[in-house]
Short mmCIF file of C-alpha atoms and ligand atoms in Angstrom, two decimals:
data_model
loop_
_atom_site.label_atom_id
_atom_site.label_comp_id
_atom_site.label_asym_id
_atom_site.label_seq_id
_atom_site.Cartn_x
_atom_site.Cartn_y
_atom_site.Cartn_z
CA MET B 241 18.03 -42.21 21.47
CA VAL B 242 14.63 -41.68 19.87
CA ARG B 243 11.97 -41.03 22.48
CA ARG B 244 8.38 -42.16 22.09
CA TRP B 245 5.38 -40.48 23.66
CA ALA B 246 5.02 -43.39 26.08
CA ASP B 247 8.46 -42.49 27.47
CA TYR B 248 6.88 -39.37 28.97
CA LYS B 249 4.15 -41.30 30.81
CA THR B 250 4.58 -42.13 34.49
CA GLU B 251 3.29 -45.03 36.58
CA ALA B 252 0.95 -42.73 38.53
CA TRP B 253 -2.75 -43.61 38.46
CA VAL B 254 -4.55 -40.89 36.45
CA GLN B 255 -7.32 -39.53 38.69
CA TRP B 256 -9.73 -37.75 36.36
CA CYS B 257 -13.42 -38.44 35.72
CA PRO B 258 -14.30 -40.63 32.71
CA GLY B 259 -14.61 -38.47 29.59
CA CYS B 260 -12.71 -35.50 31.06
CA GLY B 261 -11.00 -33.31 28.45
CA ASP B 262 -7.83 -33.45 30.54
CA PHE B 263 -7.06 -36.87 29.06
CA GLY B 264 -6.79 -35.38 25.56
CA ILE B 265 -4.57 -32.56 26.79
CA LEU B 266 -2.27 -34.99 28.59
CA ALA B 267 -1.96 -37.10 25.44
CA ALA B 268 -1.12 -33.97 23.42
CA ILE B 269 1.56 -32.97 25.96
CA HIS B 270 3.17 -36.44 25.83
CA ARG B 271 3.20 -36.38 22.03
CA ALA B 272 4.55 -32.83 21.78
CA LEU B 273 7.42 -33.63 24.16
CA ALA B 274 8.26 -36.78 22.19
CA GLU B 275 8.26 -35.00 18.84
CA LEU B 276 10.50 -32.27 20.26
CA ASP B 277 12.65 -35.01 21.82
CA ILE B 278 12.91 -33.13 25.10
CA ASP B 279 15.06 -34.88 27.66
CA PRO B 280 12.82 -35.55 30.70
CA ARG B 281 15.81 -34.69 32.91
CA ARG B 282 15.68 -31.18 31.44
CA LEU B 283 11.89 -30.85 31.76
CA VAL B 284 10.06 -29.16 34.65
CA VAL B 285 6.26 -29.12 34.70
CA VAL B 286 4.79 -26.82 37.35
CA GLY B 287 1.16 -26.98 38.49
CA GLY B 288 -0.93 -25.21 41.11
CA ILE B 289 -4.20 -26.58 42.48
CA GLY B 290 -7.00 -28.08 40.42
CA CYS B 291 -7.78 -31.20 38.43
CA SER B 292 -5.49 -29.98 35.64
CA SER B 293 -2.52 -29.46 37.94
CA ARG B 294 -2.44 -33.18 38.67
CA SER B 295 -0.75 -33.44 35.28
CA VAL B 296 2.56 -32.85 37.08
CA TYR B 297 2.31 -36.47 38.28
CA TYR B 298 1.51 -37.85 34.82
CA VAL B 299 4.40 -36.39 32.81
CA ARG B 300 7.96 -37.63 33.28
CA GLY B 301 10.10 -34.73 34.43
CA SER B 302 11.42 -32.95 37.52
CA ASN B 303 8.02 -31.53 38.30
CA VAL B 304 6.65 -29.31 41.04
CA HIS B 305 3.14 -29.17 42.52
CA VAL B 306 2.74 -25.85 44.32
CA ILE B 307 0.03 -23.98 46.22
CA HIS B 308 -3.03 -22.46 44.59
CA GLY B 309 -2.29 -19.78 42.01
CA ARG B 310 1.48 -19.73 42.50
CA SER B 311 2.67 -21.93 39.67
CA ILE B 312 3.85 -19.02 37.49
CA PRO B 313 6.19 -17.43 40.07
CA VAL B 314 7.67 -20.84 40.92
CA ALA B 315 8.12 -21.66 37.23
CA SER B 316 9.69 -18.22 36.66
CA GLY B 317 12.17 -18.87 39.46
CA VAL B 318 13.08 -22.29 38.06
CA LYS B 319 13.62 -20.89 34.57
CA LEU B 320 15.62 -17.86 35.67
CA ALA B 321 17.78 -19.99 37.96
CA ASN B 322 18.62 -22.28 35.03
CA PRO B 323 17.53 -21.05 31.56
CA GLU B 324 18.64 -24.36 30.02
CA LEU B 325 15.59 -26.10 31.49
CA GLU B 326 12.32 -26.50 29.55
CA VAL B 327 9.61 -25.21 31.88
CA VAL B 328 5.89 -25.75 31.28
CA VAL B 329 3.06 -24.52 33.53
CA VAL B 330 -0.24 -26.42 33.72
CA GLY B 331 -3.33 -25.03 35.42
CA GLY B 332 -7.02 -24.33 35.23
CA ASP B 333 -8.78 -21.02 34.70
CA GLY B 334 -9.43 -20.68 38.45
CA ASP B 335 -5.78 -21.30 39.32
CA LEU B 336 -4.15 -19.19 36.60
CA LEU B 337 -6.70 -16.41 36.04
CA GLY B 338 -8.43 -16.26 39.45
CA ILE B 339 -6.07 -16.47 42.41
CA GLY B 340 -3.05 -16.48 40.09
CA GLY B 341 -4.29 -13.62 37.88
CA GLY B 342 -1.68 -11.11 39.06
CA HIS B 343 1.14 -13.54 38.32
CA PHE B 344 -0.38 -14.26 34.91
CA THR B 345 -0.18 -10.60 33.88
CA ALA B 346 3.28 -10.12 35.42
CA LEU B 347 4.66 -12.96 33.29
CA GLY B 348 3.51 -11.25 30.09
CA ARG B 349 5.39 -8.09 31.05
CA ARG B 350 8.54 -10.09 31.66
CA ASN B 351 8.35 -12.35 28.61
CA ILE B 352 10.24 -15.17 30.34
CA ASP B 353 10.69 -18.19 28.07
CA LEU B 354 7.91 -20.33 29.60
CA THR B 355 4.92 -22.18 28.15
CA ILE B 356 1.58 -21.77 29.94
CA LEU B 357 -1.11 -24.39 29.27
CA LEU B 358 -4.52 -23.23 30.51
CA PHE B 359 -6.97 -26.13 30.94
CA ASP B 360 -10.01 -23.92 30.43
CA ASN B 361 -13.24 -25.58 31.63
CA SER B 362 -14.89 -22.50 33.21
CA VAL B 363 -15.47 -24.24 36.56
CA TYR B 364 -13.55 -25.13 39.70
CA GLY B 365 -13.83 -28.88 39.06
CA LEU B 366 -11.73 -30.04 42.02
CA THR B 367 -14.00 -28.26 44.52
CA LYS B 368 -17.34 -29.32 43.01
CA GLY B 369 -17.96 -26.97 40.11
CA GLN B 370 -18.16 -23.35 41.31
CA ALA B 371 -18.12 -20.71 38.52
CA GLY B 372 -14.61 -20.20 37.16
CA PRO B 373 -13.24 -16.94 35.69
CA THR B 374 -14.06 -17.95 32.10
CA LEU B 375 -17.73 -18.87 32.69
CA PRO B 376 -19.98 -16.39 30.81
CA VAL B 377 -22.57 -14.34 32.71
CA GLY B 378 -26.05 -15.84 32.84
CA VAL B 379 -24.90 -19.44 32.40
CA LYS B 380 -26.26 -21.89 34.96
CA THR B 381 -24.28 -25.09 35.20
CA LYS B 382 -25.68 -27.98 37.22
CA ALA B 383 -23.45 -27.15 40.21
CA LEU B 384 -24.69 -23.53 40.48
CA PRO B 385 -27.91 -22.72 42.38
CA TYR B 386 -28.47 -19.60 40.18
CA PRO B 387 -27.14 -18.42 36.81
CA ASN B 388 -23.62 -16.96 36.97
CA VAL B 389 -23.80 -13.28 38.04
CA GLN B 390 -20.26 -12.39 36.91
CA ASP B 391 -19.05 -12.14 33.34
CA ARG B 392 -16.10 -14.03 31.91
CA VAL B 393 -12.57 -12.79 31.49
CA ASN B 394 -11.22 -13.22 27.96
CA PRO B 395 -7.89 -15.04 28.50
CA LEU B 396 -6.56 -14.24 25.02
CA ILE B 397 -7.12 -10.50 25.34
CA LEU B 398 -5.70 -10.55 28.87
CA ALA B 399 -2.60 -12.35 27.61
CA TYR B 400 -2.23 -9.89 24.71
CA ALA B 401 -2.65 -6.84 26.97
CA SER B 402 -0.13 -8.31 29.42
CA GLY B 403 2.56 -8.75 26.77
CA TYR B 404 2.63 -12.49 26.00
CA THR B 405 4.46 -12.98 22.72
CA PHE B 406 2.75 -16.24 21.67
CA ILE B 407 -1.00 -16.71 22.07
CA ALA B 408 -2.96 -19.70 20.79
CA ARG B 409 -6.15 -21.62 21.46
CA GLY B 410 -6.69 -25.36 21.16
CA TYR B 411 -9.36 -27.91 21.93
CA ALA B 412 -8.84 -30.84 24.30
CA TYR B 413 -10.35 -33.53 22.07
CA HIS B 414 -8.37 -32.50 18.95
CA VAL B 415 -5.18 -34.12 20.20
CA ASN B 416 -3.12 -33.82 17.02
CA GLN B 417 -3.85 -30.15 16.43
CA LEU B 418 -3.31 -29.42 20.11
CA LYS B 419 0.00 -31.30 20.04
CA ASP B 420 1.16 -29.01 17.21
CA LEU B 421 0.16 -25.90 19.16
CA ILE B 422 2.00 -27.09 22.27
CA LYS B 423 5.10 -27.80 20.17
CA ALA B 424 4.93 -24.31 18.65
CA GLY B 425 4.48 -22.78 22.11
CA ILE B 426 7.48 -24.63 23.55
CA GLU B 427 9.61 -23.73 20.54
CA HIS B 428 8.65 -20.05 20.80
CA ARG B 429 11.25 -17.89 22.52
CA GLY B 430 9.34 -15.96 25.18
CA SER B 431 6.15 -16.31 27.20
CA ALA B 432 3.77 -18.59 25.31
CA PHE B 433 0.14 -18.94 26.33
CA ILE B 434 -2.21 -21.65 25.06
CA ASP B 435 -5.85 -21.49 26.07
CA ILE B 436 -7.19 -25.06 25.83
CA LEU B 437 -10.96 -25.46 25.73
CA GLN B 438 -11.61 -28.43 27.99
CA PRO B 439 -15.07 -29.86 28.61
CA CYS B 440 -15.69 -30.90 32.23
CA PRO B 441 -18.48 -33.45 31.82
CA THR B 442 -18.95 -33.77 35.59
CA TYR B 443 -19.74 -30.14 36.47
CA ASN B 444 -20.09 -28.04 33.32
CA ASP B 445 -23.17 -29.38 31.55
CA MET B 446 -23.51 -26.24 29.42
CA MET B 447 -20.12 -25.95 27.66
CA THR B 448 -20.06 -29.57 26.60
CA LYS B 449 -18.23 -31.43 23.84
CA GLU B 450 -21.26 -30.90 21.59
CA TRP B 451 -21.47 -27.18 22.52
CA TYR B 452 -17.83 -26.63 21.57
CA GLU B 453 -17.91 -28.74 18.45
CA GLU B 454 -20.79 -26.70 17.01
CA ARG B 455 -18.73 -23.55 17.38
CA ILE B 456 -15.00 -24.16 16.96
CA TYR B 457 -13.13 -23.64 13.71
CA TYR B 458 -9.47 -23.33 12.72
CA LEU B 459 -8.22 -19.93 11.60
CA ASN B 460 -5.83 -21.37 9.02
CA GLU B 461 -8.59 -23.51 7.50
CA GLU B 462 -10.97 -20.58 7.17
CA ASP B 463 -8.21 -18.32 5.82
CA PRO B 464 -5.20 -20.14 4.29
CA LEU B 465 -3.31 -16.82 4.33
CA TRP B 466 -3.76 -16.37 8.09
CA ASP B 467 -0.35 -15.34 9.43
CA PRO B 468 -0.36 -13.80 12.93
CA ARG B 469 3.42 -13.39 13.14
CA ILE B 470 4.76 -9.92 13.94
CA ARG B 471 8.28 -9.54 12.58
CA GLY B 472 8.52 -5.76 12.67
CA PRO B 473 6.51 -2.51 12.58
CA GLU B 474 5.27 -3.33 9.06
CA ASP B 475 3.22 -6.21 10.52
CA HIS B 476 1.33 -3.98 12.97
CA VAL B 477 -1.41 -3.62 10.32
CA LYS B 478 -2.38 -7.19 11.29
CA ILE B 479 -3.22 -6.25 14.89
CA PRO B 480 -6.87 -5.14 14.44
CA ARG B 481 -7.75 -8.45 12.74
CA ILE B 482 -5.85 -10.44 15.41
CA VAL B 483 -7.71 -8.63 18.21
CA GLU B 484 -11.02 -9.14 16.40
CA LYS B 485 -10.35 -12.90 16.36
CA MET B 486 -9.31 -12.90 20.04
CA LEU B 487 -12.63 -11.24 20.90
CA GLU B 488 -14.69 -13.80 18.97
CA PHE B 489 -16.30 -16.14 21.48
CA GLY B 490 -19.93 -17.12 21.05
CA ASP B 491 -21.54 -18.71 18.02
CA ARG B 492 -18.03 -19.12 16.59
CA ILE B 493 -14.80 -19.79 18.47
CA PRO B 494 -11.48 -19.60 16.58
CA LEU B 495 -8.66 -22.08 17.21
CA GLY B 496 -5.00 -21.98 16.19
CA ILE B 497 -2.16 -19.52 16.69
CA LEU B 498 -3.69 -16.08 17.14
CA TYR B 499 -0.57 -14.00 17.75
CA GLN B 500 3.19 -14.40 17.71
CA ASP B 501 5.55 -11.49 18.27
CA LEU B 502 9.06 -12.34 17.12
CA THR B 503 10.52 -8.92 17.90
CA LYS B 504 10.60 -8.77 21.72
CA THR B 505 13.51 -9.70 23.94
CA THR B 506 13.03 -12.13 26.81
CA LEU B 507 13.80 -11.34 30.43
CA GLU B 508 16.71 -13.77 30.15
CA ASP B 509 18.12 -11.65 27.27
CA ARG B 510 17.77 -8.51 29.38
CA PHE B 511 19.48 -10.19 32.34
CA GLU B 512 22.33 -11.21 30.03
CA GLN B 513 22.71 -7.59 28.86
CA GLN B 514 22.82 -6.29 32.41
CA MET B 515 24.80 -9.20 33.91
CA PRO B 516 27.11 -10.57 31.17
CA GLY B 517 27.73 -14.27 31.77
CA TYR B 518 24.29 -14.87 33.29
CA ARG B 519 23.37 -17.50 30.71
CA LYS B 520 26.69 -19.32 30.96
CA ALA B 521 26.65 -19.37 34.75
CA PRO B 522 23.08 -18.88 35.97
CA PRO B 523 22.43 -19.13 39.74
CA ALA B 524 21.56 -22.85 39.69
CA LEU B 525 24.89 -23.75 38.05
CA ARG B 526 27.14 -21.69 40.30
CA PRO B 527 29.05 -23.24 43.18
CA ILE B 528 27.07 -22.74 46.32
CA SER B 529 30.09 -22.62 48.54
CA VAL B 530 33.85 -22.12 48.31
CA ASN B 531 35.72 -22.77 51.54
CA GLY B 532 32.39 -22.81 53.32
CA ARG B 533 31.29 -19.40 52.03
CA ALA B 534 28.84 -18.58 49.25
CA PRO B 535 30.87 -16.94 46.41
CA VAL B 536 27.78 -15.31 44.93
CA HIS B 537 24.59 -15.30 46.91
CA PRO B 538 21.87 -16.56 44.53
CA PHE B 539 19.54 -13.71 45.47
CA LYS B 540 22.20 -11.12 44.76
CA VAL B 541 22.11 -12.11 41.09
CA PHE B 542 18.52 -10.90 40.87
CA LYS B 543 18.82 -8.01 43.29
CA ASP B 544 17.08 -4.88 41.95
CA LYS B 545 16.17 -6.65 38.70
CA LEU B 546 12.64 -7.61 39.73
CA ILE B 547 10.47 -5.42 41.89
CA GLU B 548 7.60 -7.82 42.57
CA THR B 549 7.83 -11.49 43.41
FE1 LIG I 61 -12.25 -33.40 34.66
FE2 LIG I 61 -14.28 -31.99 35.65
FE3 LIG I 61 -13.76 -34.42 36.62
FE4 LIG I 61 -12.11 -32.40 37.13
S1 LIG I 61 -14.25 -32.58 37.80
S2 LIG I 61 -11.51 -34.47 36.50
S3 LIG I 61 -12.21 -31.22 35.20
S4 LIG I 61 -14.43 -33.93 34.52
#
């Protein structure tokens, strides 16, 4: 059966403001899933709280809408319980980098095979436009009484320092290019992070469509030899240039794949080494009871393997 992007749409009424960048991101997600031909029965989209997290209702899958900032631990649990599932996290910068910031860094250390899509609009849109973690210092959006007194976190550098093995940046209104980045992130084996610049026309009147479009450029168009893949120690010479591009955010903002480490094992690989048979019979696929008793308690499988939740 050949799936079309419309097969990934749901009947739910899409509740975003007219012109919101989220529409472009949603279209790119539908198209990426169709081109990868992912079975919706094998797909789990996990979202926290925010306009972006409503995407869990707009993509066909076995999706989960969780509390603020906790999408990454829930997605990690789903993936580790059944590594055969395709698990994608959707969230805004407030959800993933503010209240969920600790979980964001913990995922990089673990390198679980998840894809994180950050709808990055620099404001808390759902709660009327307070400054989000990626809003630069000194910027006064229309919802703020004074210019922002805190500086922005750089999500790409944070992801790199945390250990993510795939890091990219896309733009919400460039649906085709974004679709390709999402496909590459899903296909990557390990924790993939895609920072998606997403204008919020309702509350962020500074970082608008026009503001972004004056600044963004594609790394592979500027430099046809751009290759951020790390295949071994010999590629470490690329790191200074990669970090320089991750730091660039101002008059020019690079888009595309910024980093991909193909050398690191995933947490699932490490579980398999320590618990042979884990992949064949992960907790979600084990019988939950034999003669009324649990043969293997699901939590025992992970006992002592993870310190934090
Ligand atoms: Fe989109 Fe902003 Fe409206 Fe939320 S508040 S739906 S981010 S335009």
